Coordinates of C-alpha atoms and ligand atoms in Angstrom, one line a residue:
Chain A
M7 CA 144.6 58.1 70.3
I8 CA 141.2 58.3 69.3
R9 CA 140.5 60.8 72.0
D10 CA 142.1 63.4 70.2
I11 CA 139.2 63.7 67.8
T12 CA 137.0 66.4 68.7
I13 CA 133.6 66.9 67.2
G14 CA 131.5 70.1 67.4
Q15 CA 134.0 71.2 69.8
Y16 CA 133.3 74.1 72.1
Y17 CA 136.1 76.5 73.4
P18 CA 135.2 77.7 76.7
G19 CA 135.0 81.4 77.4
D20 CA 133.1 84.2 78.9
T21 CA 133.0 86.9 76.0
P22 CA 130.0 88.7 74.6
V23 CA 130.2 86.5 71.6
H24 CA 129.7 83.4 74.0
R25 CA 126.9 85.2 75.6
V26 CA 124.9 86.1 72.5
D27 CA 121.3 84.4 73.0
P28 CA 121.9 80.7 71.1
R29 CA 118.7 81.4 69.0
L30 CA 120.0 84.5 67.8
K31 CA 123.4 83.2 67.2
I32 CA 121.8 80.6 65.0
V33 CA 119.7 83.2 63.1
I34 CA 122.8 85.4 62.4
T35 CA 124.8 82.4 61.3
L36 CA 122.1 81.8 58.7
V37 CA 122.0 85.2 57.7
F38 CA 125.7 85.3 57.4
I39 CA 125.6 82.2 55.1
V40 CA 122.8 83.6 52.8
M41 CA 124.6 86.9 52.5
L42 CA 127.7 85.1 51.5
F43 CA 125.5 83.8 48.5
V44 CA 124.3 87.3 47.8
T45 CA 127.6 88.8 47.4
R46 CA 129.1 88.6 43.8
D47 CA 132.6 90.2 44.2
F48 CA 135.7 90.5 46.3
L49 CA 134.8 93.7 47.9
G50 CA 131.7 92.2 49.5
Y51 CA 134.0 89.5 50.7
A52 CA 136.2 92.0 52.1
V53 CA 133.3 93.3 54.3
A54 CA 132.6 89.3 55.1
V55 CA 136.2 88.8 56.1
A56 CA 136.4 92.0 58.4
A57 CA 133.2 91.2 60.1
L58 CA 134.4 87.6 60.7
G59 CA 137.6 88.7 61.8
G60 CA 136.0 90.9 64.2
V61 CA 133.9 88.4 65.8
T62 CA 136.6 86.2 66.0
A63 CA 138.7 88.6 67.7
A64 CA 136.2 89.2 70.1
S65 CA 135.4 85.6 71.0
R66 CA 139.3 85.2 72.0
V67 CA 139.1 81.5 70.1
P68 CA 142.6 81.1 69.0
P69 CA 142.8 81.1 65.2
A70 CA 144.7 77.9 65.1
F71 CA 141.6 76.2 66.6
I72 CA 139.3 77.6 63.8
L73 CA 141.6 76.8 61.2
R74 CA 141.9 73.1 62.6
G75 CA 138.2 72.9 61.4
L76 CA 139.4 73.8 57.9
K77 CA 141.4 70.8 57.8
A78 CA 138.5 68.4 57.4
I79 CA 137.5 70.0 54.2
F80 CA 140.7 70.8 52.7
L81 CA 140.2 68.1 50.1
I82 CA 136.6 69.4 49.3
L83 CA 138.3 72.7 49.1
L84 CA 141.2 71.8 46.6
F85 CA 138.8 69.9 44.5
T86 CA 136.3 72.9 44.2
F87 CA 139.4 75.2 43.5
L88 CA 140.9 72.9 40.7
L89 CA 137.6 72.2 39.0
N90 CA 136.8 76.0 38.7
M91 CA 140.2 76.9 37.8
F92 CA 140.5 74.6 34.9
M93 CA 136.8 74.0 34.0
T94 CA 135.8 77.8 33.1
T95 CA 135.8 79.0 29.5
G96 CA 137.1 82.5 29.0
T97 CA 140.3 84.4 28.2
P98 CA 143.3 81.7 28.4
L99 CA 146.1 82.8 30.8
V100 CA 148.2 79.9 30.8
K101 CA 148.3 76.4 29.2
L102 CA 149.3 73.3 31.0
G103 CA 149.3 70.4 28.4
F104 CA 145.4 69.9 27.6
L105 CA 144.5 72.1 30.5
T106 CA 143.9 75.8 30.3
V107 CA 143.6 78.2 33.1
T108 CA 141.5 81.2 32.0
R109 CA 141.1 84.6 33.7
E110 CA 137.5 83.9 34.5
G111 CA 138.5 80.4 35.8
L112 CA 141.2 81.7 38.4
Y113 CA 138.7 84.4 39.4
G114 CA 136.0 82.0 40.1
A115 CA 138.3 79.4 41.8
V116 CA 139.5 82.1 44.4
F117 CA 135.9 83.3 44.9
M118 CA 134.4 79.8 45.4
G119 CA 137.4 79.0 47.5
L120 CA 137.0 82.1 49.7
R121 CA 133.2 81.5 49.8
L122 CA 133.7 77.8 51.2
V123 CA 136.3 79.1 53.7
L124 CA 134.0 81.8 55.0
L125 CA 131.1 79.4 55.3
I126 CA 133.2 76.6 57.3
V127 CA 134.7 79.4 59.4
G128 CA 131.2 81.2 60.2
S129 CA 129.5 78.2 61.3
S130 CA 132.3 76.7 63.1
L131 CA 132.5 79.9 65.1
L132 CA 128.9 79.2 66.0
T133 CA 129.7 75.8 67.6
L134 CA 133.1 76.9 68.9
T135 CA 131.2 79.5 71.0
T136 CA 127.9 78.0 72.2
K137 CA 127.7 75.0 74.5
P138 CA 126.1 72.2 72.6
I139 CA 123.3 72.1 75.4
K140 CA 122.5 75.8 74.7
L141 CA 122.6 75.3 70.9
T142 CA 119.9 72.5 71.2
D143 CA 118.0 74.8 73.5
G144 CA 118.2 77.3 70.5
I145 CA 117.3 74.9 68.1
E146 CA 114.4 73.6 70.1
S147 CA 113.1 77.1 70.6
L148 CA 113.5 78.1 66.6
L149 CA 111.8 74.8 65.8
K150 CA 108.7 75.5 68.3
P151 CA 106.5 77.2 65.6
L152 CA 106.7 74.2 63.5
R153 CA 104.9 72.0 66.2
A154 CA 101.8 73.3 64.5
F155 CA 102.6 71.0 61.7
G156 CA 103.6 68.1 63.7
V157 CA 107.3 68.6 64.0
P158 CA 108.3 67.1 67.7
A159 CA 110.7 70.1 68.3
H160 CA 111.3 69.1 72.0
E161 CA 112.0 65.4 71.3
L162 CA 114.2 66.2 68.4
A163 CA 116.2 68.6 70.5
M164 CA 116.2 66.0 73.4
M165 CA 117.6 63.4 71.0
M166 CA 120.2 65.9 69.7
T167 CA 121.4 66.9 73.2
I168 CA 121.8 63.3 74.2
A169 CA 123.6 62.3 71.2
L170 CA 126.1 65.3 71.4
R171 CA 126.5 64.5 75.3
F172 CA 127.4 61.1 74.5
I173 CA 129.9 61.2 71.4
P174 CA 132.8 62.0 73.9
T175 CA 131.6 59.1 76.1
L176 CA 131.6 56.7 73.5
L177 CA 134.8 57.8 72.1
E178 CA 136.3 57.3 75.7
E179 CA 134.9 54.1 75.9
T180 CA 136.0 52.7 72.5
D181 CA 139.7 54.2 73.6
K182 CA 139.6 52.0 76.8
I183 CA 138.2 48.9 75.0
M184 CA 140.8 49.0 72.2
K185 CA 143.7 49.5 74.9
A186 CA 142.4 46.7 76.9
Q187 CA 142.3 44.3 73.8
M188 CA 145.6 45.5 72.6
A189 CA 147.0 44.6 76.0
R190 CA 145.8 41.2 75.5
G191 CA 147.6 40.9 72.3
A192 CA 145.1 42.1 69.7
D193 CA 146.7 43.7 66.7
F194 CA 144.7 46.3 64.9
E195 CA 147.5 47.8 62.7
T196 CA 148.5 44.9 60.5
G197 CA 146.9 41.9 58.5
S198 CA 144.7 41.5 55.5
I199 CA 141.3 43.5 55.4
L200 CA 139.5 40.3 56.2
R201 CA 141.6 39.7 59.4
R202 CA 141.2 43.3 60.3
A203 CA 137.6 43.4 60.2
K204 CA 137.6 40.2 62.4
N205 CA 139.7 42.0 64.7
L206 CA 137.2 44.5 65.2
V207 CA 134.9 42.1 66.9
P208 CA 136.4 42.3 70.2
I209 CA 135.9 46.0 70.2
L210 CA 132.3 46.0 68.8
V211 CA 130.9 43.6 71.1
P212 CA 131.8 45.5 74.3
L213 CA 131.1 48.6 72.7
F214 CA 127.5 48.0 71.8
I215 CA 126.8 46.1 75.2
S216 CA 128.3 49.5 77.0
A217 CA 126.2 51.6 74.7
F218 CA 123.1 49.8 75.7
R219 CA 123.8 50.0 79.1
I220 CA 124.5 53.7 79.1
A221 CA 121.4 54.1 77.2
Q222 CA 119.6 52.0 80.0
D223 CA 121.1 53.6 82.8
L224 CA 120.1 57.1 81.2
A225 CA 116.6 56.1 80.7
M226 CA 116.2 54.9 84.1
A227 CA 117.7 58.1 85.6
M228 CA 115.5 60.1 83.4
E229 CA 112.2 58.3 84.6
A230 CA 113.4 58.3 88.2
R231 CA 113.5 61.9 87.7
C232 CA 110.0 62.0 86.4
Y233 CA 111.0 62.9 83.0
R234 CA 107.8 62.9 80.5
G235 CA 108.6 65.1 77.5
G236 CA 108.3 68.5 76.5
E237 CA 104.6 69.4 77.5
G238 CA 104.7 71.9 80.0
R239 CA 108.4 71.7 80.9
T240 CA 110.2 74.7 81.9
K241 CA 114.0 75.3 81.6
L242 CA 116.8 75.7 84.3
H243 CA 118.3 78.3 82.2
A244 CA 115.5 80.1 80.4
L245 CA 116.7 81.9 77.1
K246 CA 116.4 85.5 77.6
M247 CA 117.4 88.3 75.1
G248 CA 119.7 91.1 76.7
R249 CA 122.0 93.9 75.8
V250 CA 124.5 91.7 74.2
D251 CA 122.0 90.4 72.0
A252 CA 120.8 94.1 71.1
V253 CA 124.1 95.0 70.0
A254 CA 124.7 91.5 68.1
M255 CA 121.6 92.3 66.3
A256 CA 122.5 96.1 65.3
F257 CA 126.0 94.6 64.1
T258 CA 124.4 92.1 61.9
A259 CA 121.9 94.7 60.4
L260 CA 124.7 96.8 59.6
F261 CA 126.7 93.9 58.0
V262 CA 123.6 93.1 55.7
A263 CA 123.1 96.7 54.9
L264 CA 126.5 97.2 53.9
L265 CA 126.6 94.1 51.8
I266 CA 123.4 95.1 50.0
L267 CA 124.7 98.3 49.4
E268 CA 127.7 96.9 48.0
R269 CA 125.6 94.9 45.7
V270 CA 123.5 97.7 44.6
Y271 CA 126.1 100.2 43.9
A272 CA 128.8 97.6 42.9
G273 CA 129.4 99.5 39.5
A274 CA 129.5 102.7 41.0
I275 CA 132.0 101.7 43.8
R276 CA 134.2 100.2 41.3
A277 CA 134.3 103.1 39.1
A278 CA 135.1 105.4 42.1
L279 CA 137.9 103.1 43.0
I280 CA 139.4 102.8 39.3
S281 CA 139.2 106.6 39.2
L282 CA 140.9 106.8 42.6
F283 CA 143.9 104.8 41.4
L284 CA 144.0 106.7 38.2
V285 CA 144.2 110.2 39.7
Chain B
M881 CA 163.8 41.2 82.6
S882 CA 163.8 44.7 83.9
I883 CA 161.8 48.0 83.2
T884 CA 163.3 51.4 83.2
V885 CA 161.5 54.5 82.8
K886 CA 163.4 57.9 82.1
D887 CA 162.1 61.2 82.2
L888 CA 158.6 60.5 81.2
V889 CA 156.5 63.4 80.3
Y890 CA 152.8 62.9 79.5
I891 CA 150.2 65.6 78.7
Y892 CA 146.4 64.9 78.1
G893 CA 144.3 67.0 75.6
E894 CA 147.7 68.9 74.5
G895 CA 146.7 71.9 72.8
T896 CA 143.3 72.2 73.9
P897 CA 141.7 74.3 76.8
Y898 CA 141.6 71.0 78.7
E899 CA 145.2 70.3 79.0
T900 CA 146.5 68.1 81.8
L901 CA 150.0 67.3 82.7
A902 CA 149.6 63.9 83.9
L903 CA 153.1 62.7 84.1
D904 CA 156.1 65.1 85.0
R905 CA 159.5 63.7 84.3
V906 CA 159.1 60.4 86.1
S907 CA 162.0 58.1 86.1
L908 CA 162.1 54.7 87.7
E909 CA 163.7 51.3 87.4
I910 CA 162.0 48.0 88.3
A911 CA 164.5 44.8 88.7
D912 CA 163.7 41.3 87.8
G913 CA 161.3 39.6 90.0
E914 CA 160.4 42.7 92.0
F915 CA 156.9 43.5 93.4
V916 CA 156.2 47.0 93.5
G917 CA 153.3 48.8 94.8
L918 CA 152.2 51.6 93.1
I919 CA 150.2 54.4 95.2
G920 CA 148.9 58.2 95.1
H921 CA 145.8 60.1 95.5
T922 CA 143.0 59.9 92.9
G923 CA 144.5 61.5 89.7
S924 CA 147.9 61.5 90.5
G925 CA 149.0 59.8 87.4
K926 CA 149.0 56.0 88.4
S927 CA 147.0 54.8 85.5
T928 CA 148.7 56.9 83.1
L929 CA 152.1 55.7 84.2
V930 CA 151.7 52.0 83.8
Q931 CA 149.9 52.6 80.6
H932 CA 153.2 53.9 79.3
L933 CA 155.1 50.7 80.2
N934 CA 153.2 48.4 77.4
G935 CA 153.1 51.1 74.8
L936 CA 149.5 51.8 75.2
L937 CA 150.3 55.4 75.4
K938 CA 152.9 57.4 73.4
P939 CA 155.0 59.6 76.0
K940 CA 155.5 63.2 74.9
S941 CA 159.0 62.8 75.9
G942 CA 161.2 60.4 77.9
R943 CA 162.0 56.9 77.2
V944 CA 160.7 53.6 78.3
F945 CA 162.8 50.3 78.1
V946 CA 161.2 46.9 78.8
G947 CA 164.1 44.1 78.9
D948 CA 166.5 45.2 76.4
A949 CA 163.8 46.8 74.1
E950 CA 163.1 50.4 74.0
L951 CA 159.6 51.1 73.2
W952 CA 159.2 53.8 70.6
A953 CA 162.7 53.3 69.4
K954 CA 162.8 53.2 65.5
G955 CA 161.9 49.8 64.3
A956 CA 160.5 48.9 67.9
K957 CA 157.3 46.4 68.0
P958 CA 155.1 47.5 70.7
V959 CA 153.0 44.6 69.9
E960 CA 155.6 42.3 70.8
I961 CA 156.4 43.8 74.0
R962 CA 152.8 43.8 74.8
K963 CA 152.4 39.9 74.7
K964 CA 155.1 39.8 77.5
I965 CA 153.1 42.2 79.8
G966 CA 149.8 41.2 81.4
F967 CA 147.8 44.1 81.9
L968 CA 144.7 44.2 84.0
F969 CA 142.7 47.7 83.7
Q970 CA 140.8 49.3 86.4
Y971 CA 137.4 48.0 86.3
P972 CA 138.2 45.6 83.4
E973 CA 134.9 43.7 83.0
Y974 CA 134.1 45.7 79.9
Q975 CA 136.6 43.9 77.8
L976 CA 135.0 40.5 77.9
F977 CA 133.4 40.0 74.3
E978 CA 133.1 36.2 73.5
E979 CA 130.4 33.8 73.6
S980 CA 131.8 31.7 76.3
V981 CA 134.2 32.1 79.4
Y982 CA 136.5 29.6 77.9
K983 CA 136.8 31.6 74.4
D984 CA 137.2 34.9 76.2
I985 CA 140.1 33.5 78.4
A986 CA 141.7 31.8 75.0
F987 CA 141.6 35.4 73.1
G988 CA 145.1 36.3 74.8
P989 CA 147.0 32.8 74.2
A990 CA 145.4 32.8 70.6
N991 CA 146.8 36.0 69.9
L992 CA 150.1 34.8 70.8
G993 CA 149.9 32.1 68.2
L994 CA 149.7 29.0 70.5
S995 CA 148.5 25.8 69.6
K996 CA 145.0 24.5 70.5
E997 CA 146.3 21.9 72.9
E998 CA 148.6 24.6 74.7
T999 CA 145.8 27.0 74.7
D1000 CA 143.4 24.6 76.4
E1001 CA 146.1 23.6 78.9
R1002 CA 146.6 27.5 79.8
V1003 CA 142.9 28.2 79.9
R1004 CA 142.4 25.3 82.4
E1005 CA 145.3 26.3 84.3
S1006 CA 144.6 29.9 84.7
M1007 CA 140.9 29.4 85.6
A1008 CA 142.1 27.2 88.4
V1009 CA 144.5 29.7 89.5
V1010 CA 141.8 32.5 89.9
G1011 CA 139.2 29.7 91.4
L1012 CA 136.8 29.8 88.7
D1013 CA 135.4 25.8 88.3
F1014 CA 136.2 24.9 85.0
D1015 CA 133.1 22.5 84.4
A1016 CA 130.5 25.1 85.9
F1017 CA 132.0 28.4 84.2
A1018 CA 134.1 27.3 80.8
Q1019 CA 131.1 27.2 78.7
R1020 CA 128.8 30.1 80.3
S1021 CA 128.6 33.4 78.6
P1022 CA 130.7 36.0 80.1
F1023 CA 127.9 38.4 80.4
D1024 CA 125.9 36.3 82.6
L1025 CA 128.3 36.2 85.5
S1026 CA 128.6 38.1 88.5
G1027 CA 130.7 41.2 88.8
G1028 CA 133.5 39.2 90.7
Q1029 CA 133.2 36.4 88.6
K1030 CA 133.4 38.7 85.5
R1031 CA 136.7 40.2 87.2
K1032 CA 138.0 36.6 87.6
A1033 CA 137.5 35.7 84.1
V1034 CA 139.3 38.8 82.9
I1035 CA 142.2 38.0 85.5
A1036 CA 142.3 34.5 84.2
G1037 CA 142.7 35.9 80.6
V1038 CA 145.5 37.9 81.5
I1039 CA 147.2 35.3 83.3
A1040 CA 146.8 32.7 80.4
M1041 CA 149.3 34.7 78.3
R1042 CA 152.0 33.9 81.0
P1043 CA 153.3 37.4 81.0
E1044 CA 156.8 38.4 82.2
V1045 CA 155.4 41.5 83.8
L1046 CA 152.1 41.5 85.5
I1047 CA 150.5 45.1 85.8
L1048 CA 147.3 45.2 87.8
D1049 CA 145.3 48.3 88.2
E1050 CA 143.2 48.2 91.5
P1051 CA 142.5 44.5 90.8
T1052 CA 140.3 44.1 94.1
A1053 CA 138.3 47.5 93.8
G1054 CA 134.6 46.9 94.1
L1055 CA 135.1 43.3 95.0
D1056 CA 133.2 41.6 97.8
P1057 CA 136.0 40.5 100.8
R1058 CA 136.0 36.8 99.8
S1059 CA 136.8 37.7 96.3
Q1060 CA 139.4 40.3 97.5
R1061 CA 140.9 37.6 99.5
D1062 CA 141.0 35.2 96.5
V1063 CA 142.8 37.8 94.1
L1064 CA 145.4 38.7 96.9
E1065 CA 146.3 34.9 97.7
M1066 CA 146.6 34.6 94.0
L1067 CA 149.1 37.4 93.9
E1068 CA 150.9 36.0 97.0
R1069 CA 151.5 33.0 94.8
I1070 CA 152.8 34.5 91.8
K1071 CA 155.0 36.6 94.1
A1072 CA 156.2 33.6 95.9
D1073 CA 157.3 32.2 92.5
R1074 CA 159.4 35.1 91.8
R1075 CA 159.4 34.7 88.1
V1076 CA 157.6 37.7 87.3
I1077 CA 157.3 41.5 87.7
V1078 CA 154.3 42.5 89.4
I1079 CA 153.1 46.2 89.5
L1080 CA 150.2 46.5 91.8
I1081 CA 148.1 49.9 92.0
S1082 CA 146.2 49.7 95.0
H1083 CA 144.6 52.2 97.4
N1084 CA 144.5 49.7 100.2
M1085 CA 147.9 50.5 102.1
D1086 CA 147.6 47.3 104.2
D1087 CA 147.9 45.1 100.9
I1088 CA 150.8 47.2 99.7
A1089 CA 152.6 47.2 102.8
R1090 CA 152.2 43.3 103.1
M1091 CA 153.1 42.3 99.5
A1092 CA 155.2 45.0 98.0
D1093 CA 159.2 44.8 97.8
R1094 CA 159.1 48.5 97.1
V1095 CA 156.5 51.1 97.3
I1096 CA 156.5 54.2 94.8
V1097 CA 154.3 57.2 95.8
L1098 CA 152.9 59.1 92.9
E1099 CA 151.9 62.9 93.6
K1100 CA 150.6 65.1 90.9
G1101 CA 152.5 63.4 88.2
R1102 CA 155.7 63.2 90.0
V1103 CA 157.6 60.2 91.9
A1104 CA 157.2 61.6 95.3
L1105 CA 158.8 58.8 97.4
S1106 CA 160.1 55.4 96.5
G1107 CA 161.7 52.6 98.9
S1108 CA 160.6 49.5 100.9
P1109 CA 157.4 49.8 102.6
A1110 CA 159.0 50.5 105.8
E1111 CA 161.0 53.4 104.6
V1112 CA 157.9 54.9 102.8
F1113 CA 155.3 54.4 105.4
A1114 CA 157.7 56.2 107.7
H1115 CA 156.8 59.7 106.0
E1116 CA 153.3 59.4 108.1
E1117 CA 152.8 63.3 107.9
F1118 CA 153.9 63.5 104.2
L1119 CA 151.4 60.8 103.1
H1120 CA 148.9 62.3 105.1
S1121 CA 149.4 65.7 103.6
I1122 CA 149.0 64.3 99.9
G1123 CA 145.7 62.3 101.0
L1124 CA 147.2 59.2 101.3
G1125 CA 146.3 56.8 104.3
L1126 CA 148.8 54.3 106.1
P1127 CA 148.1 50.8 107.0
P1128 CA 146.0 50.4 109.7
V1129 CA 148.4 49.3 112.4
T1130 CA 150.7 52.4 111.3
E1131 CA 147.8 54.5 111.6
L1132 CA 147.2 53.2 115.1
M1133 CA 150.6 53.9 116.3
R1134 CA 150.3 57.6 114.6
S1135 CA 146.9 58.2 116.6
L1136 CA 148.6 56.9 119.8
R1137 CA 151.3 59.4 119.3
L1138 CA 149.1 62.5 118.5
G1139 CA 147.2 61.3 121.7
G1140 CA 150.2 61.8 123.7
V1141 CA 151.5 58.3 124.0
D1142 CA 155.2 58.4 123.1
V1143 CA 155.7 55.0 121.1
E1144 CA 158.4 54.9 118.5
G1145 CA 158.2 53.6 114.9
S1146 CA 155.8 52.9 112.2
P1147 CA 155.1 49.3 112.1
L1148 CA 153.6 47.5 109.3
D1149 CA 151.8 44.7 110.7
V1150 CA 150.2 43.6 113.9
D1151 CA 153.1 41.6 115.2
E1152 CA 155.7 44.3 114.8
A1153 CA 153.1 46.7 116.4
E1154 CA 152.6 44.3 119.2
E1155 CA 156.4 44.1 119.7
L1156 CA 156.7 47.7 120.0
L1157 CA 153.7 48.6 122.3
D1158 CA 155.1 45.7 124.5
R1159 CA 158.4 47.4 124.7
Y1160 CA 156.7 50.6 125.3
L1161 CA 154.7 49.3 128.2
R1162 CA 157.7 47.7 129.7
E1163 CA 159.8 50.6 129.6
S1164 CA 157.3 53.2 130.7
G1165 CA 156.3 50.8 133.2
A1166 CA 159.6 50.6 134.6
R1167 CA 159.9 54.4 134.7
R1168 CA 156.6 55.0 136.3
G1169 CA 156.1 51.7 138.0
D1170 CA 152.7 51.2 136.9
R1171 CA 151.6 49.4 133.8
G1172 CA 147.8 50.9 133.6
K1173 CA 148.0 54.0 131.9
L1174 CA 147.4 53.0 128.4
I1175 CA 144.4 51.2 129.3
Ligands
ATP1585 N1 141.6 60.1 79.0 C1 141.9 61.2 79.7 N2 141.9 62.4 79.0 C2 142.0 63.5 79.8 N3 142.6 63.6 81.0 C3 143.0 62.3 81.8 C4 142.6 61.1 80.9 N4 142.7 60.2 81.9 C5 143.2 60.8 82.9 N5 143.3 62.1 82.8 C6 143.8 63.2 83.9 O1 145.2 62.8 84.0 C7 145.5 62.7 85.6 C8 145.8 61.3 85.9 O2 145.2 60.6 85.7 P1 145.3 58.7 86.0 O3 143.9 58.1 85.6 O4 146.5 58.4 85.8 O5 145.1 58.9 87.7 P2 145.1 57.7 88.7 O6 146.2 58.0 89.7 O7 145.1 56.5 88.1 O8 143.9 58.0 89.5 P3 142.7 56.8 90.2 O9 143.3 56.6 91.6 O10 141.6 57.7 90.4 O11 142.6 55.9 89.3 C9 144.3 63.4 86.1 O12 144.3 64.6 86.4 C10 143.1 63.0 85.1 O13 141.9 63.9 85.0
MG1586 MG1 143.6 54.9 87.8

């Protein structure tokens, strides 16, 4: 039932991709996203697809897992695609009633669709290969310079860690409560909207109570272990850059360089390709 | 009413890296009025199995029949079947939600569509059955009760539905001895009535041996043993090997045997054990002419 929902799911593994320092991985993901917007044509995307494909293969995350993430945004994807296809003016290709598909529109639709897919796949690769705890560690560490401007980096990261940690717990709890009330004859599937809303009471009350209980228990456990915020706190798993990270950086630099070169010499490359085909 | 389960398979988290095969081709039949004890090591699939009996979990494959209705057949109504089955979850106190104990117990009967008078009668009756004083508790908030009182309130809520099948997942776990006895006595009364199928999951082998007509042993999601308590608890070594205990007297006899005393049999209660030991002492005394060895 509800348990089958996975959020920010992590796919366990011990590949180089998993081992890259989370700070670096976050930065690389951001660079990747920026580069997607720098690119103006399909040749650039070919490079991005190849890079992403390589990293995915190296991470050993089954492609089915990654594509599952796309299911959630399928509607947005379709919407973007159709909007681009029909709303761009240019050379007409086909006419469907009052709608016209133009050459430019089709190009734009495929291009934007591809950009969205690459964006989602790229960022889900980050969450799939990084433990949530490490991810928040990385975010905390990246936010640290902002402390000078009053950003409570540690507290933010702690809140994120706790929230992430308790999503599955609360889902489990909801599942349990729903089952228990269903066993008592509650019916969540039929009836008017008003009736169904009323039916949620037997779920929500116990859920809130257990959420508060969990929060209280956690606060007590943290206090019992003398937690007192970020000041002077060290980490059990200190983040340290290693050889994998150097490789990752080199790989990223190569990727960025390729895409910039492609953008600068796009005209020349196209001309070369065309002449190649003509010969 | 009877319950039949055929080749039930259930997998948690299928298609994720955390897949667990919780039930592996489980088949069983439970006759009308039978009292079944379900035992097994932690994680052997007991809770998973019973949740299939009222359609809370949908099996990956296999069939479940309750009475003449097949759950998950086309056009079947799990909601209707659930109304005939009382289900007490493991540590069930979290399911209390109403403002008063009375209203909470009335939740089940109200879902059955009973009249106010009928509901009132059932609430009073079931509070009496579990031993919660109506005047003292009916109007209290369920959240202000002690753990044991909460458990009794939940049990009352289940009984108030007058189910034809009663499934209890470790009803006595975490209760003080007095409340445990209350719950067990209530079960004895239900058993004596013989109108309800009872399925009791428990880690207390003594309770199981005393009350069950039949014991089913689950191990790694499979039915490992099934039979009368005497038959099942005779498999002492096997039960030990899968991490299960024996009723205390059975355990005592086993220890005696391991210690070199040559007694036969696996008694389930003290009387039976006394008889066996007495016979042993008489026979060995007759052989050796002394009765003091055991002491
Ligand atoms: N909600 C769940 N998600 C994933 N796996 C689960 C879930 N519930 C149970 N399992 C797994 O399924 C197996 C059977 O669990 P189940 O709860 O049926 O055991 P049990 O016999 O009731 O144990 P216990 O005596 O501890 O209550 C276990 O290996 C458990 O880890
Ligand atoms: Mg259990």
